[in-house]
mmCIF file of C-alpha atoms in Angstrom:
data_model
loop_
_atom_site.group_PDB
_atom_site.id
_atom_site.type_symbol
_atom_site.label_atom_id
_atom_site.label_comp_id
_atom_site.label_asym_id
_atom_site.label_seq_id
_atom_site.Cartn_x
_atom_site.Cartn_y
_atom_site.Cartn_z
ATOM 1 C CA ALA K 252 119.856 -56.201 7.099
ATOM 2 C CA ARG K 253 117.952 -53.346 5.265
ATOM 3 C CA GLU K 254 114.467 -54.780 6.263
ATOM 4 C CA GLU K 255 115.494 -55.197 9.860
ATOM 5 C CA MET K 256 116.848 -51.912 9.877
ATOM 6 C CA ALA K 257 113.475 -50.371 8.401
ATOM 7 C CA ARG K 258 111.317 -52.329 10.891
ATOM 8 C CA GLU K 259 113.497 -51.164 13.849
ATOM 9 C CA ARG K 260 113.332 -47.419 12.628
ATOM 10 C CA LEU K 261 109.520 -47.949 12.203
ATOM 11 C CA ARG K 262 109.185 -49.269 15.639
ATOM 12 C CA TYR K 263 111.467 -46.347 17.117
ATOM 13 C CA LEU K 264 109.233 -43.814 15.362
ATOM 14 C CA GLU K 265 106.026 -45.431 16.530
ATOM 15 C CA ALA K 266 107.437 -45.503 20.177
ATOM 16 C CA MET K 267 108.782 -41.879 19.952
ATOM 17 C CA ALA K 268 105.449 -40.505 18.634
ATOM 18 C CA VAL K 269 103.596 -42.288 21.638
ATOM 19 C CA TYR K 270 106.145 -41.110 24.140
ATOM 20 C CA CYS K 271 105.969 -37.556 22.792
ATOM 21 C CA GLU K 272 102.260 -37.611 23.063
ATOM 22 C CA ALA K 273 102.377 -38.939 26.610
ATOM 23 C CA VAL K 274 104.936 -36.296 27.639
ATOM 24 C CA ALA K 275 102.521 -33.599 26.093
ATOM 25 C CA MET K 276 99.533 -34.921 27.922
ATOM 26 C CA VAL K 277 101.396 -34.740 31.138
ATOM 27 C CA GLU K 278 102.610 -31.154 30.587
ATOM 28 C CA GLU K 279 99.052 -29.922 29.461
ATOM 29 C CA TYR K 280 97.768 -31.762 32.747
ATOM 30 C CA GLN K 281 100.242 -29.961 34.906
ATOM 31 C CA GLN K 282 99.531 -26.722 33.007
ATOM 32 C CA ALA K 283 95.637 -27.130 33.460
ATOM 33 C CA VAL K 284 96.294 -27.893 37.280
ATOM 34 C CA SER K 285 98.420 -24.795 37.787
ATOM 35 C CA VAL K 286 96.153 -22.569 35.978
ATOM 36 C CA ALA K 287 92.928 -23.889 37.632
ATOM 37 C CA THR K 288 94.636 -23.381 40.973
ATOM 38 C CA SER K 289 95.426 -19.750 40.416
ATOM 39 C CA LEU K 290 91.949 -19.090 38.913
ATOM 40 C CA GLY K 291 89.347 -21.009 40.704
ATOM 41 C CA GLY K 292 90.328 -24.268 42.199
ATOM 42 C CA ILE K 293 89.203 -27.665 41.003
ATOM 43 C CA ARG K 294 85.795 -26.417 39.617
ATOM 44 C CA ASP K 295 87.825 -24.876 36.599
ATOM 45 C CA LEU K 296 89.701 -27.992 36.000
ATOM 46 C CA GLN K 297 87.222 -29.677 33.917
ATOM 47 C CA THR K 298 86.792 -26.707 31.625
ATOM 48 C CA LEU K 299 90.388 -26.420 31.207
ATOM 49 C CA PHE K 300 90.396 -30.229 30.319
ATOM 50 C CA SER K 301 87.995 -29.702 27.532
ATOM 51 C CA GLN K 302 89.735 -26.656 26.123
ATOM 52 C CA LEU K 303 93.215 -28.578 25.964
ATOM 53 C CA GLY K 304 91.775 -31.936 24.658
ATOM 54 C CA LEU K 305 92.367 -33.906 27.862
ATOM 55 C CA ARG K 306 89.570 -36.668 27.982
ATOM 56 C CA SER K 307 90.629 -38.930 31.009
ATOM 57 C CA SER K 308 90.587 -38.350 34.591
ATOM 58 C CA PRO K 309 93.014 -36.446 36.797
ATOM 59 C CA GLN K 310 94.012 -39.989 38.308
ATOM 60 C CA VAL K 311 94.893 -41.224 34.932
ATOM 61 C CA TYR K 312 97.384 -38.436 34.220
ATOM 62 C CA GLU K 313 99.020 -38.592 37.844
ATOM 63 C CA ALA K 314 99.454 -42.415 37.341
ATOM 64 C CA LEU K 315 100.890 -41.710 33.941
ATOM 65 C CA GLU K 316 103.358 -39.294 35.428
ATOM 66 C CA GLN K 317 104.323 -41.616 38.070
ATOM 67 C CA ARG K 318 105.084 -44.640 35.692
ATOM 68 C CA MET K 319 107.027 -42.431 33.425
ATOM 69 C CA VAL K 320 108.974 -41.131 36.056
ATOM 70 C CA VAL K 321 109.868 -44.797 37.298
ATOM 71 C CA ALA K 322 110.555 -46.056 33.882
ATOM 72 C CA GLU K 323 112.871 -43.353 33.011
ATOM 73 C CA ALA K 324 114.706 -43.714 36.348
ATOM 74 C CA ALA K 325 114.725 -47.499 35.792
ATOM 75 C CA GLN K 326 116.392 -46.910 32.421
ATOM 76 C CA ARG K 327 119.095 -44.565 33.585
ATOM 77 C CA LEU K 328 120.298 -47.044 36.184
ATOM 78 C CA ARG K 329 121.336 -49.235 33.341
ATOM 79 C CA LEU K 330 124.987 -49.175 32.735
ATOM 80 C CA PRO K 331 126.641 -49.969 29.311
ATOM 81 C CA LEU K 332 128.230 -53.365 28.300
ATOM 82 C CA LEU K 333 131.828 -52.633 28.936
ATOM 83 C CA SER K 334 134.573 -54.657 30.056
ATOM 84 C CA LYS K 335 137.547 -53.495 32.029
ATOM 85 C CA ASP K 336 139.707 -52.446 29.049
ATOM 86 C CA GLY K 337 136.811 -50.370 27.915
ATOM 87 C CA GLU K 338 135.724 -52.454 24.944
ATOM 88 C CA ILE K 339 132.412 -54.551 24.504
ATOM 89 C CA PRO K 340 132.936 -58.088 24.387
ATOM 90 C CA GLU K 341 131.899 -59.870 21.126
ATOM 91 C CA GLU K 342 129.870 -62.646 22.836
ATOM 92 C CA GLU K 343 128.171 -60.071 24.796
ATOM 93 C CA ILE K 344 127.166 -58.033 21.860
ATOM 94 C CA GLU K 345 125.947 -61.131 20.079
ATOM 95 C CA LYS K 346 124.096 -62.398 23.047
ATOM 96 C CA TRP K 347 122.260 -59.262 23.640
ATOM 97 C CA SER K 348 121.620 -58.634 20.007
ATOM 98 C CA ILE K 349 119.942 -62.063 19.743
ATOM 99 C CA ILE K 350 117.781 -61.153 22.776
ATOM 100 C CA SER K 351 116.980 -57.668 21.420
ATOM 101 C CA ARG K 352 115.892 -59.250 17.921
ATOM 102 C CA SER K 353 113.869 -62.031 19.472
ATOM 103 C CA SER K 354 112.099 -59.602 21.723
ATOM 104 C CA LEU K 355 111.377 -56.969 19.030
ATOM 105 C CA ASP K 356 110.239 -59.576 16.612
ATOM 106 C CA SER K 357 107.786 -60.980 19.268
ATOM 107 C CA THR K 358 106.731 -57.524 19.941
ATOM 108 C CA ILE K 359 106.196 -56.885 16.193
ATOM 109 C CA THR K 360 104.356 -60.246 15.978
ATOM 110 C CA SER K 361 101.973 -59.254 18.432
ATOM 111 C CA ILE K 362 101.432 -55.881 16.782
ATOM 112 C CA THR K 363 100.555 -57.544 13.616
ATOM 113 C CA ASN K 364 98.118 -59.930 15.127
ATOM 114 C CA SER K 365 95.708 -57.164 15.984
ATOM 115 C CA SER K 366 94.834 -53.802 14.175
ATOM 116 C CA THR K 367 97.857 -51.518 13.517
ATOM 117 C CA SER K 368 96.780 -48.399 15.606
ATOM 118 C CA ASN K 369 95.262 -49.867 18.830
ATOM 119 C CA SER K 370 97.582 -52.872 19.241
ATOM 120 C CA SER K 371 100.941 -50.688 18.543
ATOM 121 C CA ALA K 372 99.737 -48.125 20.928
ATOM 122 C CA SER K 373 98.689 -50.791 23.599
ATOM 123 C CA THR K 374 102.234 -52.467 23.208
ATOM 124 C CA ILE K 375 104.044 -49.047 23.729
ATOM 125 C CA ILE K 376 101.657 -48.124 26.330
ATOM 126 C CA ASN K 377 102.356 -51.156 28.314
ATOM 127 C CA SER K 378 105.944 -49.856 28.530
ATOM 128 C CA VAL K 379 105.198 -45.984 28.977
ATOM 129 C CA GLY K 380 101.958 -46.069 31.048
ATOM 130 C CA GLY K 381 102.059 -49.496 32.818
ATOM 131 C CA GLY K 382 105.801 -49.542 33.527
ATOM 132 C CA THR K 383 107.783 -52.623 32.690
ATOM 133 C CA ASN K 384 106.130 -55.885 33.568
ATOM 134 C CA ILE K 385 108.910 -58.011 33.769
ATOM 135 C CA THR K 386 110.279 -58.805 37.260
ATOM 136 C CA ALA K 387 111.529 -62.022 38.665
ATOM 137 C CA ALA K 388 109.768 -64.277 41.088
ATOM 138 C CA ASN K 389 111.951 -63.283 44.029
ATOM 139 C CA GLY K 390 111.924 -59.538 43.415
ATOM 140 C CA SER K 391 115.269 -59.233 41.502
ATOM 141 C CA ASP K 392 115.717 -57.602 38.231
ATOM 142 C CA ILE K 393 116.086 -59.469 34.965
ATOM 143 C CA GLN K 394 116.870 -57.979 31.642
ATOM 144 C CA GLU K 395 113.863 -56.297 29.873
ATOM 145 C CA PRO K 396 113.579 -57.078 26.076
ATOM 146 C CA GLY K 397 114.681 -54.508 23.738
ATOM 147 C CA VAL K 398 116.606 -52.583 26.216
ATOM 148 C CA GLY K 399 120.500 -52.528 26.228
ATOM 149 C CA GLY K 400 122.794 -52.309 29.156
ATOM 150 C CA VAL K 401 123.153 -54.400 32.275
ATOM 151 C CA ALA K 402 120.509 -54.074 35.083
ATOM 152 C CA ASN K 403 123.258 -52.881 37.775
ATOM 153 C CA ARG K 404 122.531 -51.554 41.137
ATOM 154 C CA PHE K 405 123.588 -47.846 41.312
ATOM 155 C CA LEU K 406 123.856 -47.205 45.283
ATOM 156 C CA GLY K 407 121.483 -49.904 46.041
ATOM 157 C CA VAL K 408 118.794 -48.593 43.990
ATOM 158 C CA THR K 409 117.400 -51.236 41.375
ATOM 159 C CA PRO K 410 114.444 -50.713 38.969
ATOM 160 C CA GLY K 411 112.550 -53.404 40.921
ATOM 161 C CA TRP K 412 112.947 -51.350 44.042
ATOM 162 C CA LEU K 413 111.742 -48.242 42.327
ATOM 163 C CA ARG K 414 108.692 -49.955 41.241
ATOM 164 C CA GLN K 415 107.784 -51.566 44.555
ATOM 165 C CA THR K 416 108.340 -48.148 46.256
ATOM 166 C CA HIS K 417 106.598 -45.728 44.085
ATOM 167 C CA LEU K 418 104.170 -47.593 41.870
ATOM 168 C CA PRO K 419 102.152 -49.123 44.809
ATOM 169 C CA ARG K 420 100.846 -45.443 45.642
ATOM 170 C CA ALA K 421 99.500 -45.023 42.066
ATOM 171 C CA HIS K 422 95.777 -44.676 41.558
ATOM 172 C CA PHE K 423 95.509 -47.913 39.168
ATOM 173 C CA PRO K 424 97.227 -51.399 39.440
ATOM 174 C CA GLU K 425 100.069 -51.984 37.266
ATOM 175 C CA ASP K 426 98.124 -54.064 34.819
ATOM 176 C CA GLY K 427 95.021 -52.016 35.057
ATOM 177 C CA THR K 428 93.111 -52.470 31.710
ATOM 178 C CA GLY K 429 90.813 -49.482 32.092
ATOM 179 C CA TYR K 430 93.600 -47.100 32.676
ATOM 180 C CA GLN K 431 95.616 -48.368 29.566
ATOM 181 C CA MET K 432 92.621 -48.354 27.470
ATOM 182 C CA SER K 433 91.875 -44.727 28.399
ATOM 183 C CA LEU K 434 95.345 -43.904 27.509
ATOM 184 C CA ILE K 435 95.251 -45.937 24.360
ATOM 185 C CA HIS K 436 92.228 -44.181 23.174
ATOM 186 C CA GLU K 437 93.209 -40.686 24.062
ATOM 187 C CA ILE K 438 96.990 -41.162 22.449
ATOM 188 C CA GLU K 439 95.176 -42.475 19.268
ATOM 189 C CA ALA K 440 92.692 -39.512 19.201
ATOM 190 C CA ARG K 441 95.660 -37.187 19.347
ATOM 191 C CA LEU K 442 97.835 -38.911 16.665
ATOM 192 C CA LYS K 443 94.818 -39.173 14.463
ATOM 193 C CA ALA K 444 94.047 -35.459 14.766
ATOM 194 C CA LYS K 445 97.675 -34.639 13.956
ATOM 195 C CA CYS K 446 97.665 -37.078 10.889
ATOM 196 C CA ASP K 447 94.394 -35.319 9.616
ATOM 197 C CA LYS K 448 95.993 -31.868 10.106
ATOM 198 C CA LEU K 449 99.073 -33.010 8.213
ATOM 199 C CA SER K 450 97.031 -34.516 5.325
ATOM 200 C CA GLU K 451 94.727 -31.409 5.184
ATOM 201 C CA ALA K 452 97.808 -29.252 5.012
ATOM 202 C CA PHE K 453 98.996 -30.913 1.671
ATOM 203 C CA GLN K 454 95.701 -31.164 0.011
ATOM 204 C CA MET K 455 95.754 -29.349 -3.327
ATOM 205 C CA ASP K 456 93.166 -26.709 -4.087
ATOM 206 C CA GLU K 457 90.056 -28.039 -5.598
ATOM 207 C CA THR K 458 89.372 -24.985 -7.623
ATOM 208 C CA ASP K 459 92.735 -25.495 -9.682
ATOM 209 C CA THR K 460 91.540 -27.260 -12.877
ATOM 210 C CA ASN K 461 94.887 -27.634 -14.540
ATOM 211 C CA GLY K 462 96.407 -30.803 -13.515
ATOM 212 C CA ALA K 463 94.295 -31.124 -10.298
ATOM 213 C CA ASN K 464 93.579 -34.931 -10.763
ATOM 214 C CA VAL K 465 97.425 -35.671 -11.307
ATOM 215 C CA ALA K 466 98.217 -33.679 -8.297
ATOM 216 C CA GLN K 467 95.844 -35.389 -5.992
ATOM 217 C CA ASN K 468 97.001 -38.703 -6.954
ATOM 218 C CA LEU K 469 100.562 -37.763 -5.994
ATOM 219 C CA ARG K 470 102.012 -39.480 -2.906
ATOM 220 C CA LEU K 471 102.559 -37.190 0.273
ATOM 221 C CA PRO K 472 106.677 -37.410 -0.340
ATOM 222 C CA GLU K 473 106.206 -36.275 -4.025
ATOM 223 C CA ARG K 474 103.859 -33.496 -3.060
ATOM 224 C CA VAL K 475 106.265 -32.340 -0.273
ATOM 225 C CA LYS K 476 109.125 -32.641 -2.850
ATOM 226 C CA SER K 477 107.311 -30.239 -5.263
ATOM 227 C CA VAL K 478 106.393 -27.896 -2.440
ATOM 228 C CA VAL K 479 110.084 -27.642 -1.470
ATOM 229 C CA GLU K 480 111.125 -26.994 -5.133
ATOM 230 C CA GLU K 481 108.631 -24.386 -5.459
ATOM 231 C CA ILE K 482 109.745 -22.636 -2.252
ATOM 232 C CA GLU K 483 113.562 -23.034 -3.494
ATOM 233 C CA ARG K 484 112.343 -21.361 -6.559
ATOM 234 C CA GLU K 485 110.748 -18.522 -4.910
ATOM 235 C CA GLU K 486 113.837 -18.162 -2.749
ATOM 236 C CA ALA K 487 116.146 -17.875 -5.660
ATOM 237 C CA ALA K 488 113.769 -15.164 -7.209
ATOM 238 C CA LEU K 489 113.903 -13.367 -4.032
ATOM 239 C CA LEU K 490 117.831 -13.512 -3.948
ATOM 240 C CA GLU K 491 118.007 -12.292 -7.441
ATOM 241 C CA ASP K 492 115.721 -9.414 -6.612
ATOM 242 C CA LEU K 493 118.008 -8.669 -3.465
ATOM 243 C CA TYR K 494 120.950 -8.683 -5.648
ATOM 244 C CA SER K 495 119.582 -6.509 -8.346
ATOM 245 C CA ALA K 496 118.404 -3.989 -5.626
ATOM 246 C CA ASP K 497 121.917 -4.092 -4.216
ATOM 247 C CA ARG K 498 123.373 -3.323 -7.568
ATOM 248 C CA LYS K 499 120.876 -0.482 -8.057
ATOM 249 C CA PHE K 500 121.835 0.910 -4.580
ATOM 250 C CA SER K 501 125.473 0.914 -5.539
ATOM 251 C CA GLU K 502 124.582 2.927 -8.609
ATOM 252 C CA TYR K 503 122.388 5.347 -7.020
ATOM 253 C CA TYR K 504 125.239 5.884 -4.232
ATOM 254 C CA ASN K 505 127.835 6.579 -6.835
ATOM 255 C CA VAL K 506 125.724 9.326 -8.369
ATOM 256 C CA LEU K 507 124.912 10.798 -5.186
ATOM 257 C CA GLU K 508 128.748 10.946 -4.458
ATOM 258 C CA GLN K 509 129.233 12.699 -7.785
ATOM 259 C CA ILE K 510 126.372 15.286 -7.095
ATOM 260 C CA LEU K 511 127.920 15.814 -3.803
ATOM 261 C CA GLY K 512 131.355 16.393 -5.284
ATOM 262 C CA VAL K 513 129.676 19.050 -7.729
ATOM 263 C CA LEU K 514 128.099 20.670 -5.001
ATOM 264 C CA ILE K 515 131.073 21.101 -2.752
ATOM 265 C CA LYS K 516 133.139 22.368 -5.781
ATOM 266 C CA LEU K 517 130.500 25.047 -6.564
ATOM 267 C CA VAL K 518 130.138 26.266 -3.099
ATOM 268 C CA LYS K 519 134.150 26.233 -2.665
ATOM 269 C CA ASP K 520 135.002 27.827 -5.826
ATOM 270 C CA PHE K 521 132.248 30.339 -6.369
ATOM 271 C CA LYS K 522 130.423 31.244 -3.203
ATOM 272 C CA LEU K 523 133.091 30.804 -0.518
ATOM 273 C CA GLN K 524 135.781 32.370 -2.826
ATOM 274 C CA HIS K 525 134.019 35.786 -2.643
ATOM 275 C CA GLN K 526 133.428 35.020 1.103
ATOM 276 C CA HIS K 527 137.231 34.671 1.684
ATOM 277 C CA GLN K 528 137.840 37.756 -0.347
ATOM 278 C CA TYR K 529 135.357 39.703 1.806
ATOM 279 C CA ASP K 530 136.911 38.272 5.048
ATOM 280 C CA ASP K 531 140.311 39.257 3.994
ATOM 281 C CA LEU K 532 139.494 42.862 3.335
ATOM 282 C CA ARG K 533 137.427 43.162 6.520
ATOM 283 C CA LYS K 534 140.516 41.799 8.459
ATOM 284 C CA ALA K 535 142.904 44.242 6.903
ATOM 285 C CA TRP K 536 140.333 47.286 7.591
ATOM 286 C CA LEU K 537 140.057 46.211 11.248
ATOM 287 C CA CYS K 538 143.794 45.992 11.622
ATOM 288 C CA LYS K 539 144.250 49.648 10.215
ATOM 289 C CA ARG K 540 141.524 50.982 12.233
ATOM 290 C CA CYS K 541 143.281 49.362 15.401
ATOM 291 C CA GLU K 542 146.552 51.040 14.414
ATOM 292 C CA THR K 543 144.755 54.471 13.793
ATOM 293 C CA MET K 544 143.091 54.120 17.346
ATOM 294 C CA ASN K 545 146.548 53.272 18.954
ATOM 295 C CA ALA K 546 148.132 56.381 17.339
ATOM 296 C CA LYS K 547 145.270 58.491 18.518
ATOM 297 C CA LEU K 548 145.873 57.257 22.165
ATOM 298 C CA ARG K 549 149.508 58.082 21.889
ATOM 299 C CA VAL K 550 148.674 61.660 20.690
ATOM 300 C CA LEU K 551 146.434 62.150 23.439
ATOM 301 C CA GLU K 552 148.979 61.072 26.047
ATOM 302 C CA HIS K 553 151.516 63.504 24.605
ATOM 303 C CA LEU K 554 149.044 66.310 24.737
ATOM 304 C CA LEU K 555 148.222 65.527 28.252
ATOM 305 C CA LEU K 556 152.000 65.627 29.159
ATOM 306 C CA ARG K 557 152.525 68.772 27.413
ATOM 307 C CA ASP K 558 149.384 70.654 29.171
ATOM 308 C CA THR K 559 150.719 69.253 32.476
ATOM 309 C CA TYR K 560 154.482 69.996 32.674
ATOM 310 C CA THR K 561 154.557 73.810 31.536
ATOM 311 C CA GLN K 562 157.601 76.059 32.332
ATOM 312 C CA GLU K 563 155.686 77.678 35.296
ATOM 313 C CA ALA K 564 154.374 74.382 36.837
ATOM 314 C CA VAL K 565 157.763 72.312 36.648
ATOM 315 C CA PRO K 566 159.354 74.202 39.692
ATOM 316 C CA ALA K 567 156.319 74.152 41.665
ATOM 317 C CA LEU K 568 155.846 70.420 41.084
ATOM 318 C CA ASP K 569 159.501 70.059 42.016
ATOM 319 C CA LYS K 570 158.967 71.621 45.341
ATOM 320 C CA ILE K 571 155.753 69.682 46.061
ATOM 321 C CA ARG K 572 157.817 66.518 45.299
ATOM 322 C CA THR K 573 160.540 67.682 47.994
ATOM 323 C CA TYR K 574 157.817 68.231 50.548
ATOM 324 C CA LEU K 575 156.238 64.950 49.875
ATOM 325 C CA LEU K 576 159.508 63.092 50.094
ATOM 326 C CA GLU K 577 160.204 64.620 53.492
ATOM 327 C CA ALA K 578 156.664 63.780 54.846
ATOM 328 C CA THR K 579 157.063 60.394 53.609
ATOM 329 C CA GLU K 580 160.407 59.936 55.351
ATOM 330 C CA GLU K 581 158.911 61.593 58.696
ATOM 331 C CA ALA K 582 155.885 59.150 58.175
ATOM 332 C CA SER K 583 158.088 56.228 57.775
ATOM 333 C CA ALA K 584 160.344 57.160 60.800
ATOM 334 C CA ALA K 585 157.270 57.536 63.142
ATOM 335 C CA TYR K 586 155.825 54.205 61.877
ATOM 336 C CA ASN K 587 159.202 52.480 62.423
ATOM 337 C CA LYS K 588 159.252 54.014 66.155
ATOM 338 C CA ALA K 589 155.609 53.012 66.943
ATOM 339 C CA VAL K 590 156.411 49.552 65.500
ATOM 340 C CA THR K 591 159.590 49.336 67.745
ATOM 341 C CA ARG K 592 157.534 50.441 70.974
ATOM 342 C CA LEU K 593 155.028 48.002 69.984
ATOM 343 C CA ARG K 594 157.343 45.179 69.907
ATOM 344 C CA GLU K 595 158.920 46.192 73.253
ATOM 345 C CA TYR K 596 155.684 46.169 74.927
ATOM 346 C CA GLN K 597 154.768 42.906 73.447
ATOM 347 C CA GLY K 598 158.062 41.333 74.733
ATOM 348 C CA VAL K 599 157.296 42.469 78.417
ATOM 349 C CA ASP K 600 156.305 39.914 81.112
ATOM 350 C CA PRO K 601 152.514 39.203 80.861
ATOM 351 C CA HIS K 602 152.209 40.388 84.485
ATOM 352 C CA PHE K 603 153.723 43.820 83.697
ATOM 353 C CA ASP K 604 149.950 45.323 83.643
ATOM 354 C CA ASN K 605 149.055 44.003 87.151
ATOM 355 C CA ILE K 606 152.500 45.341 88.558
ATOM 356 C CA ALA K 607 152.175 48.695 87.006
ATOM 357 C CA ARG K 608 148.730 49.269 88.173
ATOM 358 C CA ARG K 609 149.545 48.218 91.933
ATOM 359 C CA TYR K 610 152.633 50.498 91.684
ATOM 360 C CA HIS K 611 150.349 53.424 90.562
ATOM 361 C CA ASP K 612 148.091 52.416 93.543
ATOM 362 C CA LEU K 613 150.900 52.497 96.002
ATOM 363 C CA VAL K 614 152.298 55.878 94.747
ATOM 364 C CA LYS K 615 148.813 57.527 94.699
#
């Protein structure tokens, strides 16, 4: 069981690597097309292809995109093996597991018969680039090897209908050898370049003489493990430095608080104490000054009253007051009379002026 799981995991990783490269190729092609369209048309497309590392013709990438879309749509049409009560029947599980193992074993056998890189890539490309080449003679869909689920019809759409509708419009036939070989060579070159970069990233420095031969003989997982351990040690050292910096910061903060308390005490007890005393004296002096000014004003008022109301001026002022009261009463009576006449005049009929004027004319 472990060996079979290891083989299935290896096949899954190989298929995922090839699938990711195919998706990246399609995305880079679409990016090159959009950039070339915005800059200068199809003449700039070949230059962008060389810059992005795309080696095939545009028809190859368009056909690859169509086949990937059809394959993913066909896979999404598959329904899980569920019964009415929601559980998978054991006989169905056993049947499909036998089919899956036999199909995968046959795929692995075909892979091991040829070279590892070319044959594995071509096997996966047959499913990614060329679509799934398993159809019945009458056009109906049968079960694909290594794919779970039931080939069910979703609103009348089946995988066979998708292939018959969309793949005939592709630039290459479904079993085109040139199309598949171009994809195989390009994906193999991309994967090889990534593997070279990965191996170069973990190569030890040749100038390091101490333990250089031993380090070069280590396998990639061991080198990765050693690098991870070194990074963890550096991270622990950095964390220790961070903690020590935090402790120093706390100590410095406490010292600053003590210094600030001493400064506040000095200012409050020595500098501001004399300032408060000066302010109190200044306030008391201003209050006495205000009281003195008030007293002077009262003295001036009494002096003015004394100079105004003398023994000779009081009888004359009394007569003046009597005359003023009589004049005020006469003015009030005249005002009241005028107001009364005005109200009477305003209360007369509005045609009184015309009548009075005609009467005056008649008398004249």
